[in-house]
Structure formats: structure tokens, C-alpha cells
mmCIF file of C-alpha atoms in Angstrom:
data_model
loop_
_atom_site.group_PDB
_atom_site.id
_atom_site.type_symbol
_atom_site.label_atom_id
_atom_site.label_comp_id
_atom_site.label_asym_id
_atom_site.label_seq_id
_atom_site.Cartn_x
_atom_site.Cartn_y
_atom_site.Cartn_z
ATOM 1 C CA UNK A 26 -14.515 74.569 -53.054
ATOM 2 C CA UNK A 27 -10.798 76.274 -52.613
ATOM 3 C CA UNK A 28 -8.313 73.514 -51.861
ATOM 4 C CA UNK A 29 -6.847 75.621 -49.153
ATOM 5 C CA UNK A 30 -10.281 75.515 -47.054
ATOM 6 C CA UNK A 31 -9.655 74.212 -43.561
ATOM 7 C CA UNK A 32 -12.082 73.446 -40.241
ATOM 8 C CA UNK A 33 -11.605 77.064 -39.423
ATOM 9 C CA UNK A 34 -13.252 78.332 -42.555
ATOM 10 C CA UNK A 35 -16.112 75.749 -41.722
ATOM 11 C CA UNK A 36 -16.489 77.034 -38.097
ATOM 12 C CA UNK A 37 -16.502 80.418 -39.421
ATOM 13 C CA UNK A 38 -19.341 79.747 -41.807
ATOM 14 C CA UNK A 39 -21.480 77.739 -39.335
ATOM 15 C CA UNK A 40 -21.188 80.960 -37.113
ATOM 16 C CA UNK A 41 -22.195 82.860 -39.521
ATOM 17 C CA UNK A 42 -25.634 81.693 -39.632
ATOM 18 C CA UNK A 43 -25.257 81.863 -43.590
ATOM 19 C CA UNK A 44 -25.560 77.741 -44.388
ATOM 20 C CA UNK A 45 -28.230 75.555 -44.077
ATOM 21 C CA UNK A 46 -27.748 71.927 -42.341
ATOM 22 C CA UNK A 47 -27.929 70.339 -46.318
ATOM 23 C CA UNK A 48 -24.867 72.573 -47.272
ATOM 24 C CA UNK A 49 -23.249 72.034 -44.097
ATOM 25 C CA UNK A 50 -23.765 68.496 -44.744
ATOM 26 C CA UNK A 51 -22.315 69.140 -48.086
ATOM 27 C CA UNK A 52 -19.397 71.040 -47.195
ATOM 28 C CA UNK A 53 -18.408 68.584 -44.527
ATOM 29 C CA UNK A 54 -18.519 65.537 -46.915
ATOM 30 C CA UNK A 55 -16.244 67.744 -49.704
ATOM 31 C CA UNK A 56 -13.817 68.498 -46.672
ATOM 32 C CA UNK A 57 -13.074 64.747 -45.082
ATOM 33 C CA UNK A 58 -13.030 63.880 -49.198
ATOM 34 C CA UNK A 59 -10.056 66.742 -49.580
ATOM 35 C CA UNK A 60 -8.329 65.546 -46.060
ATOM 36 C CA UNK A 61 -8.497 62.217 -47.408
ATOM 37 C CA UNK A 62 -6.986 63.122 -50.795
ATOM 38 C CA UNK A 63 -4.152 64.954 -49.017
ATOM 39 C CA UNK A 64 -2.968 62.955 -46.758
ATOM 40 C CA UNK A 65 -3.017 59.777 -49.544
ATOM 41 C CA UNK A 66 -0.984 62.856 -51.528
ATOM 42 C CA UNK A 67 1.790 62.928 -48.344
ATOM 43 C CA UNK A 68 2.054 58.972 -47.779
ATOM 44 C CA UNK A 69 2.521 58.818 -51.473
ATOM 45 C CA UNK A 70 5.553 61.709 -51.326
ATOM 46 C CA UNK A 71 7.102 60.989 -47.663
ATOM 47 C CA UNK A 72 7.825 57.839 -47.097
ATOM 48 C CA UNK A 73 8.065 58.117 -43.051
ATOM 49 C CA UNK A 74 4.489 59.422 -43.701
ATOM 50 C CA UNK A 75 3.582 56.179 -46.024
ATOM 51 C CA UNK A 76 5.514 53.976 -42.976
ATOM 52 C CA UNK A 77 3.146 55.304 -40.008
ATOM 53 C CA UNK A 78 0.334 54.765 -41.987
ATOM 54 C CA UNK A 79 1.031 50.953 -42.836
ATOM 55 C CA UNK A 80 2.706 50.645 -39.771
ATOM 56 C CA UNK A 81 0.348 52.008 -36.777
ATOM 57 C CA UNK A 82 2.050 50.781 -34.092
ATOM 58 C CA UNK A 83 5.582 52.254 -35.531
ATOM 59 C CA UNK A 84 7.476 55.023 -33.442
ATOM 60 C CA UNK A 85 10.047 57.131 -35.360
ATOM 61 C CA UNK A 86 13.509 57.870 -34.666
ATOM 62 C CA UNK A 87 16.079 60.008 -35.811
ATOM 63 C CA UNK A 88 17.491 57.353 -37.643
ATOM 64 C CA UNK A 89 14.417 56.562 -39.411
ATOM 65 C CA UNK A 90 14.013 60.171 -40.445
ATOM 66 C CA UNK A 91 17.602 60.553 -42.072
ATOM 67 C CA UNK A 92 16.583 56.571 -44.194
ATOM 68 C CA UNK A 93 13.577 58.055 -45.075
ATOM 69 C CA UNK A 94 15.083 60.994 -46.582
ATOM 70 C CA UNK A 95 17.512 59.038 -48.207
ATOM 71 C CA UNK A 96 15.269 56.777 -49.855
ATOM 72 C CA UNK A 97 13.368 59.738 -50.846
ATOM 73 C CA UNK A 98 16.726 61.252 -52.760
ATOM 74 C CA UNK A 99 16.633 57.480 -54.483
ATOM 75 C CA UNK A 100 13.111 57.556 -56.348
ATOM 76 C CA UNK A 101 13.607 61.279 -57.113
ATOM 77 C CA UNK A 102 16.515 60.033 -58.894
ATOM 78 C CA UNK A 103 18.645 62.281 -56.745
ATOM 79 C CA UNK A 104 20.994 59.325 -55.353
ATOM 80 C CA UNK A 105 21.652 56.562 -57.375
ATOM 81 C CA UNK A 106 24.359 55.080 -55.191
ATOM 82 C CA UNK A 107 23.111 54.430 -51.652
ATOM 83 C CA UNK A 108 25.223 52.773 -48.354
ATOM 84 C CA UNK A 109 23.415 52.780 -44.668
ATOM 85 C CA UNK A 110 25.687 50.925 -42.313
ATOM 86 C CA UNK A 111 23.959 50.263 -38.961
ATOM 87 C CA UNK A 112 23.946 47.825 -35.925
ATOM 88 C CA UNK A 113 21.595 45.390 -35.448
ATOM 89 C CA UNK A 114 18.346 45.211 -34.489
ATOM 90 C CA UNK A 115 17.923 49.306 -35.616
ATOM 91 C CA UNK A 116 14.977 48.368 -38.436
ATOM 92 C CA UNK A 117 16.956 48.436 -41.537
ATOM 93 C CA UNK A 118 15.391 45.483 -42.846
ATOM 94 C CA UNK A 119 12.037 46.224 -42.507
ATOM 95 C CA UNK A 120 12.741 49.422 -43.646
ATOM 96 C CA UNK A 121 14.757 48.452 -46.920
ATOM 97 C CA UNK A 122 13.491 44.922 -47.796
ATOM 98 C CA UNK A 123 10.166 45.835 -46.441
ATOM 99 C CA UNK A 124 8.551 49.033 -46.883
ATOM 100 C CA UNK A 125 11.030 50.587 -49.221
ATOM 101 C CA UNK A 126 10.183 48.179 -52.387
ATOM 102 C CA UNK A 127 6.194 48.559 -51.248
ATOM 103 C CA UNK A 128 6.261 52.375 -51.632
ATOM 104 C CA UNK A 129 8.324 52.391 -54.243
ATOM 105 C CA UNK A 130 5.904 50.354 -56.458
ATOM 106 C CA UNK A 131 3.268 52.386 -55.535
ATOM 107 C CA UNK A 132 5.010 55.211 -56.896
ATOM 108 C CA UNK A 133 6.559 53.567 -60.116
ATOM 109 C CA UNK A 134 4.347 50.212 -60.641
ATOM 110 C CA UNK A 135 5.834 49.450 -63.731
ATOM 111 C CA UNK A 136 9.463 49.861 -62.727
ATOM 112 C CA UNK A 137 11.424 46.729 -61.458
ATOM 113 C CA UNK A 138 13.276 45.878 -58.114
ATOM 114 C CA UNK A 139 15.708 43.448 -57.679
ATOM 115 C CA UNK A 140 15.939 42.596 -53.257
ATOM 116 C CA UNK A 141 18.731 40.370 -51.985
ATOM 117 C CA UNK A 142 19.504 38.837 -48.472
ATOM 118 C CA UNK A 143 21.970 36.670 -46.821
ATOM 119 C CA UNK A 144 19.878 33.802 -47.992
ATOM 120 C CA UNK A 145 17.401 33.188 -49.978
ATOM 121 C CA UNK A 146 14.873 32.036 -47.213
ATOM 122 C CA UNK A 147 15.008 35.300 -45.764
ATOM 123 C CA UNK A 148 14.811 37.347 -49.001
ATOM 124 C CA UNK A 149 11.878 35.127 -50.415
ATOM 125 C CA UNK A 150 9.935 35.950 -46.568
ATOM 126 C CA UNK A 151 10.437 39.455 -47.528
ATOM 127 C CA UNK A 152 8.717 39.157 -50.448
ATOM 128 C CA UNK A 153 5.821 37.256 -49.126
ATOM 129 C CA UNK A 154 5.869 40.748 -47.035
ATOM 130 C CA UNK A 155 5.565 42.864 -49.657
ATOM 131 C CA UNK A 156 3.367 41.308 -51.692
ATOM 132 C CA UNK A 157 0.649 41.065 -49.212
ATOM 133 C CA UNK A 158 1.397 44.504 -48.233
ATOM 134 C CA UNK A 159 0.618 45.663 -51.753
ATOM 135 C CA UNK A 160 -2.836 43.327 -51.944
ATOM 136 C CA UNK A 161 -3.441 44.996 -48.316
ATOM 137 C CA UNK A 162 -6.630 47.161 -48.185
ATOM 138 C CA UNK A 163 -4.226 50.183 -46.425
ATOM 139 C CA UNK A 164 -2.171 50.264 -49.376
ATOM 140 C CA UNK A 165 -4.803 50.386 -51.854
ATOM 141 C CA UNK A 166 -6.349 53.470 -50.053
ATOM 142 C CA UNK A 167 -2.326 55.460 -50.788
ATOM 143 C CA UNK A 168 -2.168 53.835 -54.287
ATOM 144 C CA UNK A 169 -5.313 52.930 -55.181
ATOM 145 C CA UNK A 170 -4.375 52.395 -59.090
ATOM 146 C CA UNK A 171 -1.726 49.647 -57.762
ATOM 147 C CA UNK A 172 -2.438 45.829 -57.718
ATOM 148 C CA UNK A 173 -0.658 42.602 -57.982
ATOM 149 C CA UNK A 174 -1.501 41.027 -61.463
ATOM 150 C CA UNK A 175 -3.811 37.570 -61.306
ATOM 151 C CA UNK A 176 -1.137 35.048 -61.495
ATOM 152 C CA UNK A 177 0.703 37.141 -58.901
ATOM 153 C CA UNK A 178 1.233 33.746 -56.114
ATOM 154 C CA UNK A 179 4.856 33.393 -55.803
ATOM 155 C CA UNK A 180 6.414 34.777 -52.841
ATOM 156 C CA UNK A 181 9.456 35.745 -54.383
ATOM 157 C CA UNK A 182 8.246 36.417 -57.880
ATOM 158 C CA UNK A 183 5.511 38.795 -58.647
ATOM 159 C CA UNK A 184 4.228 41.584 -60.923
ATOM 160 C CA UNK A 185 2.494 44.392 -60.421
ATOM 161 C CA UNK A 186 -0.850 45.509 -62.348
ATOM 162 C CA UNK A 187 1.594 48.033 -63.836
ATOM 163 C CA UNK A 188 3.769 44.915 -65.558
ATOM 164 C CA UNK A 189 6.500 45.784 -62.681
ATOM 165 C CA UNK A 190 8.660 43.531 -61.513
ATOM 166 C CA UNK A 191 10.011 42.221 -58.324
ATOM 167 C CA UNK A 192 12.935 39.510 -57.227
ATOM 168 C CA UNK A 193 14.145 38.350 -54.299
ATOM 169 C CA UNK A 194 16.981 36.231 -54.140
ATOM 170 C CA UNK A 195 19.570 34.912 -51.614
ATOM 171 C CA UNK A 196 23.224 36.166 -51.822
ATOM 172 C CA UNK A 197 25.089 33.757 -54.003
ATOM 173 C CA UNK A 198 22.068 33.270 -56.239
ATOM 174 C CA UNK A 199 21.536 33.601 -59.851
ATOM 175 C CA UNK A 200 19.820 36.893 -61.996
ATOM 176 C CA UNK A 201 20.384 35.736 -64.724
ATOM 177 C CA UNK A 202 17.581 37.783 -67.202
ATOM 178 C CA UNK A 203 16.464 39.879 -64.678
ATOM 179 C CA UNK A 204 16.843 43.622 -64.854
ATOM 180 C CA UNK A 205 16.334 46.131 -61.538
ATOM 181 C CA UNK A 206 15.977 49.910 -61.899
ATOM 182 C CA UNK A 207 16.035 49.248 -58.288
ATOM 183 C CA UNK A 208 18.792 46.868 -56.530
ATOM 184 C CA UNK A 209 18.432 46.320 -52.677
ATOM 185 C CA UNK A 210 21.181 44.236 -50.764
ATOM 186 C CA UNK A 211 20.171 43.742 -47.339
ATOM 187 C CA UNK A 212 22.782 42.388 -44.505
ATOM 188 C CA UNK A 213 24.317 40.568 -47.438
ATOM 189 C CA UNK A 214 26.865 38.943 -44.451
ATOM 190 C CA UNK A 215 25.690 36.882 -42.079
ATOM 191 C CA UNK A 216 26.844 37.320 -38.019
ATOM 192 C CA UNK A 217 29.035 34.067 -38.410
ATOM 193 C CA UNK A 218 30.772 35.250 -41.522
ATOM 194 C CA UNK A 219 31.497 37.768 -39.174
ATOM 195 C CA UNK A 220 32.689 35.505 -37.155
ATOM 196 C CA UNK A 221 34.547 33.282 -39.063
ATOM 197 C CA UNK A 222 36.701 36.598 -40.782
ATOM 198 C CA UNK A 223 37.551 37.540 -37.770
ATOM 199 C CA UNK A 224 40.496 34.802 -38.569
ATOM 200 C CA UNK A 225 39.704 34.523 -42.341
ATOM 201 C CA UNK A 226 39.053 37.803 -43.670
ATOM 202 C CA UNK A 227 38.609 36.469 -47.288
ATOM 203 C CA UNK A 228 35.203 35.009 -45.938
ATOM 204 C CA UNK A 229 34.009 37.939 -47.247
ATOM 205 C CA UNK A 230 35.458 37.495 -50.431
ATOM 206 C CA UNK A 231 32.651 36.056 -52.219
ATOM 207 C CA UNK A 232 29.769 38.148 -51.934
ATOM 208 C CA UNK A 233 31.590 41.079 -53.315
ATOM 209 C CA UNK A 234 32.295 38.748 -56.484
ATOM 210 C CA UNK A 235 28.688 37.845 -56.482
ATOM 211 C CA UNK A 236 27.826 41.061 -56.383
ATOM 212 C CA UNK A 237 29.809 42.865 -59.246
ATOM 213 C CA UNK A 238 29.270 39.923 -61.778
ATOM 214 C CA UNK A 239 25.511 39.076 -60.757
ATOM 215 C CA UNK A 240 23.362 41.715 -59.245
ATOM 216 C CA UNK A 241 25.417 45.254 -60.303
ATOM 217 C CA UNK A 242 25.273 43.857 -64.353
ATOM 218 C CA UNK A 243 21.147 43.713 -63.852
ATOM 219 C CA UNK A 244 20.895 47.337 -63.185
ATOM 220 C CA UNK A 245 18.578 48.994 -65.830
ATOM 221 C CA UNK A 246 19.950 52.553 -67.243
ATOM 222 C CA UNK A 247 20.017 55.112 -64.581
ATOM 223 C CA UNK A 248 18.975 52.481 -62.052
ATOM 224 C CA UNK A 249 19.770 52.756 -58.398
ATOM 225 C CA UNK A 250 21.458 50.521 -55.862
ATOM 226 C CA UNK A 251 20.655 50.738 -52.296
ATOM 227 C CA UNK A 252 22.690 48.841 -49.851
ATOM 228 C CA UNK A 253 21.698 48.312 -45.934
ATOM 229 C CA UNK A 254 24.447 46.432 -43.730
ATOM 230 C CA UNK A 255 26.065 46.335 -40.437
ATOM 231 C CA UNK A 256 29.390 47.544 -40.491
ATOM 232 C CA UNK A 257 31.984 44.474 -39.932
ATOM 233 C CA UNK A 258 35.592 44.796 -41.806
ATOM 234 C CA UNK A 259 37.193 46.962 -44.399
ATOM 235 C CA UNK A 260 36.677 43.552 -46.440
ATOM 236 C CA UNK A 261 32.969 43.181 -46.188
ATOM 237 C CA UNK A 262 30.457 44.125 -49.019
ATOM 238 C CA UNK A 263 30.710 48.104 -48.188
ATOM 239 C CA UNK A 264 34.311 48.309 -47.684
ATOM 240 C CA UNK A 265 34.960 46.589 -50.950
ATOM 241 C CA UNK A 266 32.541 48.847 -53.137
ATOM 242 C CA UNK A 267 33.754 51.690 -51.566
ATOM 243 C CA UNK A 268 37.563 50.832 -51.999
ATOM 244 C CA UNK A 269 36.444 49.970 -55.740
ATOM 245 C CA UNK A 270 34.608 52.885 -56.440
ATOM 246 C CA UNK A 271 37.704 55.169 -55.399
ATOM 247 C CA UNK A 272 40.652 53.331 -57.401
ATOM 248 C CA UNK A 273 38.680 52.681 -60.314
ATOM 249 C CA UNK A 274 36.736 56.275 -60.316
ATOM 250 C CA UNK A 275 33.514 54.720 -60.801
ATOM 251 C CA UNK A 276 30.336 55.059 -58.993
ATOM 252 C CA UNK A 277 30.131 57.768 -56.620
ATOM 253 C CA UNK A 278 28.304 56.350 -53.008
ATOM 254 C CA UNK A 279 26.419 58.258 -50.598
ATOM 255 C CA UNK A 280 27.330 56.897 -47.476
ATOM 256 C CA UNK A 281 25.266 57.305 -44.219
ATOM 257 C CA UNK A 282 26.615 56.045 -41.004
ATOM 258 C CA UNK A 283 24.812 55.157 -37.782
ATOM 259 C CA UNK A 284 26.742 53.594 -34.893
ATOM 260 C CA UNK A 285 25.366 51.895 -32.075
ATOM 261 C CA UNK A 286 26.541 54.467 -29.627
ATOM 262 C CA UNK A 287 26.494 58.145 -30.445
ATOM 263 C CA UNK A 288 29.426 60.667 -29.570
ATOM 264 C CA UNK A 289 26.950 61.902 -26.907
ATOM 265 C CA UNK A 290 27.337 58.467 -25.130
ATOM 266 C CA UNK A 291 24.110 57.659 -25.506
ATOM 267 C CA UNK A 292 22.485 54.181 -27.776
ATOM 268 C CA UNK A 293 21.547 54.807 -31.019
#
């Protein structure tokens, strides 16, 4: 059967006169089989297409579409140094300490992700979300060679089938022997740090040195580091990596920008 055959052709033939109801029959069951195989083929490359098929109930925005690309440029090894400051509220997190480390498994199940939060409640929750995500019967129908090994129970700590790895951890916490070829630091403030610099700027001092002597020094070679945030000082996590990165040369950041009301006035 061609791979490019579509209901058309099938109409076409069943006007024809030229099948019997057995190769109809046939025909039918070989076309829902190549649908099936094709759209498993898009959730796999796309990940808005891998979201709205985990995710019924999800509806898409702009924003979504421009993360989703992004994260795309990341496991094609396109972008290896990743910033997405946006407001509350806007789905980052269940974007990038959600869906993003499920998909990317699925694509690379023996590569190994390292996912940080503002504490280490909230980064071991996500975990419990992924990992039942990738033991989830919709998964296993995109990545059906995917699994969580047996011993697999820790919410926080788990393996894949394909001896990947993946860590969460609170901000402030310790890495020490873990490696990432994928490093995710989610809304690494919290609102009252925010709060608090707002007299004391150097509140954010700390997470930027947890960062570049914990996290950064677990990066495997050519690994990538995404990191989602709101916006809150020139001191915060991205302000500091970004002032570093230019008076030291080093790594180069793609930087994407979404605030909470557009220049056309209206809400994000």
C-alpha cells in the first residue's frame, strides 16, 4: 500500500466498483494502521502535537506555540542555552517541569535530565507527574518502546527502560554525582524572595551561586540548559546568567520574552 494513500483514494476505489467488501475490509484496517502510525510519528516530532494528545482538555496559545518551538530547537540540539521569562499563571511549569522532560524521554530514553524548583516539594511533585505520565497507557501508544524500569518507585528518582535518568531537586539542593544532558530550572525564586529584594536585592544572591557551582558543573558534554522564570530584578537567576555570560564571553542564551501585557494592550 503507498504511504501517501488517503480516504480519497479509498472513496475513489469503492466507486469504482473494482473491490470486494474483504479487500475493502482490508484496505480500511491498513489505512487507520498508517493514520495511527503517523500521527504517533507527529506527537513524537512536535511537541505541541505530543501536548494535545496527553493533554485533551489543553487549548493552545501563541505562547505555547513559540515554547514548543523552542523546546523543539533544544532536543535537535539546535539551542543549547535556553531563557523563557513569563508571568505567572501562563503554563510554564507544566510545560517545562511537566511535559517537556516526558517527551523528551520518549525521544532519548537513555539520556538524563536534571529538573529543579524553588523547593524540593514542588520539584519532587513534578516528578511524581512525569513518571506516571511515562507508565500512562497514552504515552505508551507515542513511545511505545519507552518504560520506567521495575524498581522505578521514587517520585523524584527514576530510570527509564532505556537506563535514562531523571532528578528533581529543590533549589539549594545537592547533585552531587549526577550528570544532566538536560538541566531544567523552573521559577527557581519564589514570589516572597521577590518580595523580600524588593529591599534586599542580594536575596537573590544565592541561587545564582547554587546554580553555577551545583547544577551548571552536572551538565554532560553538549548538554542543554533550559531555564523558565518570571521576570523579577536584574539580580534574579536570568539577569545574573545573562550579565555573566556577556562579561565573561561564555555561553551564548537564547532569550524569549513574554510579558503579561502585549504592546497591543491586550493580556498575554
Amino acid at each position: 500500500m503507498s504511504a501517501n494513500i488517503t480516504l480519497s483514494d479509498i472513496e475513489t476505489l469503492i466507486n469504482s466498483g473494482k473491490l470486494s467488501e474483504s479487500d475493502l475490509r482490508v484496505l480500511e484496517a491498513q489505512l487507520t494502521k498508517l493514520e495511527k502510525l503517523k500521527d504517533r510519528e507527529l506527537c513524537q516530532g512536535k511537541f505541541i502535537k505530543f501536548v494535545e494528545k496527553v493533554w485533551p482538555t489543553f487549548i493552545s496559545g501563541a505562547h505555547h506555540k513559540r515554547m514548543a518551538d523552542a523546546f523543539e530547537r533544544v532536543a535537535r540540539g539546535e539551542c543549547k542555552r535556553l531563557i523563557i521569562n513569563m508571568p505567572p499563571r501562563h503554563t510554564k511549569s507544566e510545560f517545562a517541569s511537566y511535559l517537556l522532560p516526558a517527551w523528551f524521554l520518549g525521544k532519548f530514553p537513555n539520556k538524563k535530565i536534571i529538573q529543579c524548583s524553588n523547593t524540593a516539594e514542588l520539584a519532587v511533585g513534578f516528578g511524581r507527574k512525569v513518571r506516571n505520565l511515562v507508565d500512562s497507557d497514552v504515552y505508551k501508544k507515542i513511545f511505545p518502546n519507552v518504560g520506567l524500569k521495575s524498581d522505578s518507585k521514587a517520585a523524584g528518582r527514576w530510570s527509564t527502560s532505556g537506563n535514562g535518568e531523571y532528578f528533581a531537586i529543590g533549589v539549594g539542593g545537592t547533585v552531587t554525582g549526577k550528570g544532566a544532558d538536560l538541566l531544567i530550572i523552573d521559577d527557581p525564586h519564589s514570589e516572597q524572595e521577590a518580595k523580600l529584594a524588593e529591599s534586599d536585592p542580594s536575596v537573590f544572591d544565592s541561587v545564582y551561586e547554587w546554580y553555577t557551582s551545583g547544577p551548571r558543573q552536572r551538565l554532560q558534554p553538549g548538554g542543554a540548559i533550559v531555564i523558565v522564570m518570571t521576570l523579577w530584578s536584574k539580580r534574579d537567576l536570568t539577569g545574573r546568567v545573562i550579565k555573566d555570560s556577556v562579561q565573561r564571553g561564555g555561553d551564548e542564551w537564547e532569550v524569549i520574552e513574554f510579558p503579561a501585557i502585549m504592546p497591543s494592550d491586550k493580556p498575554l
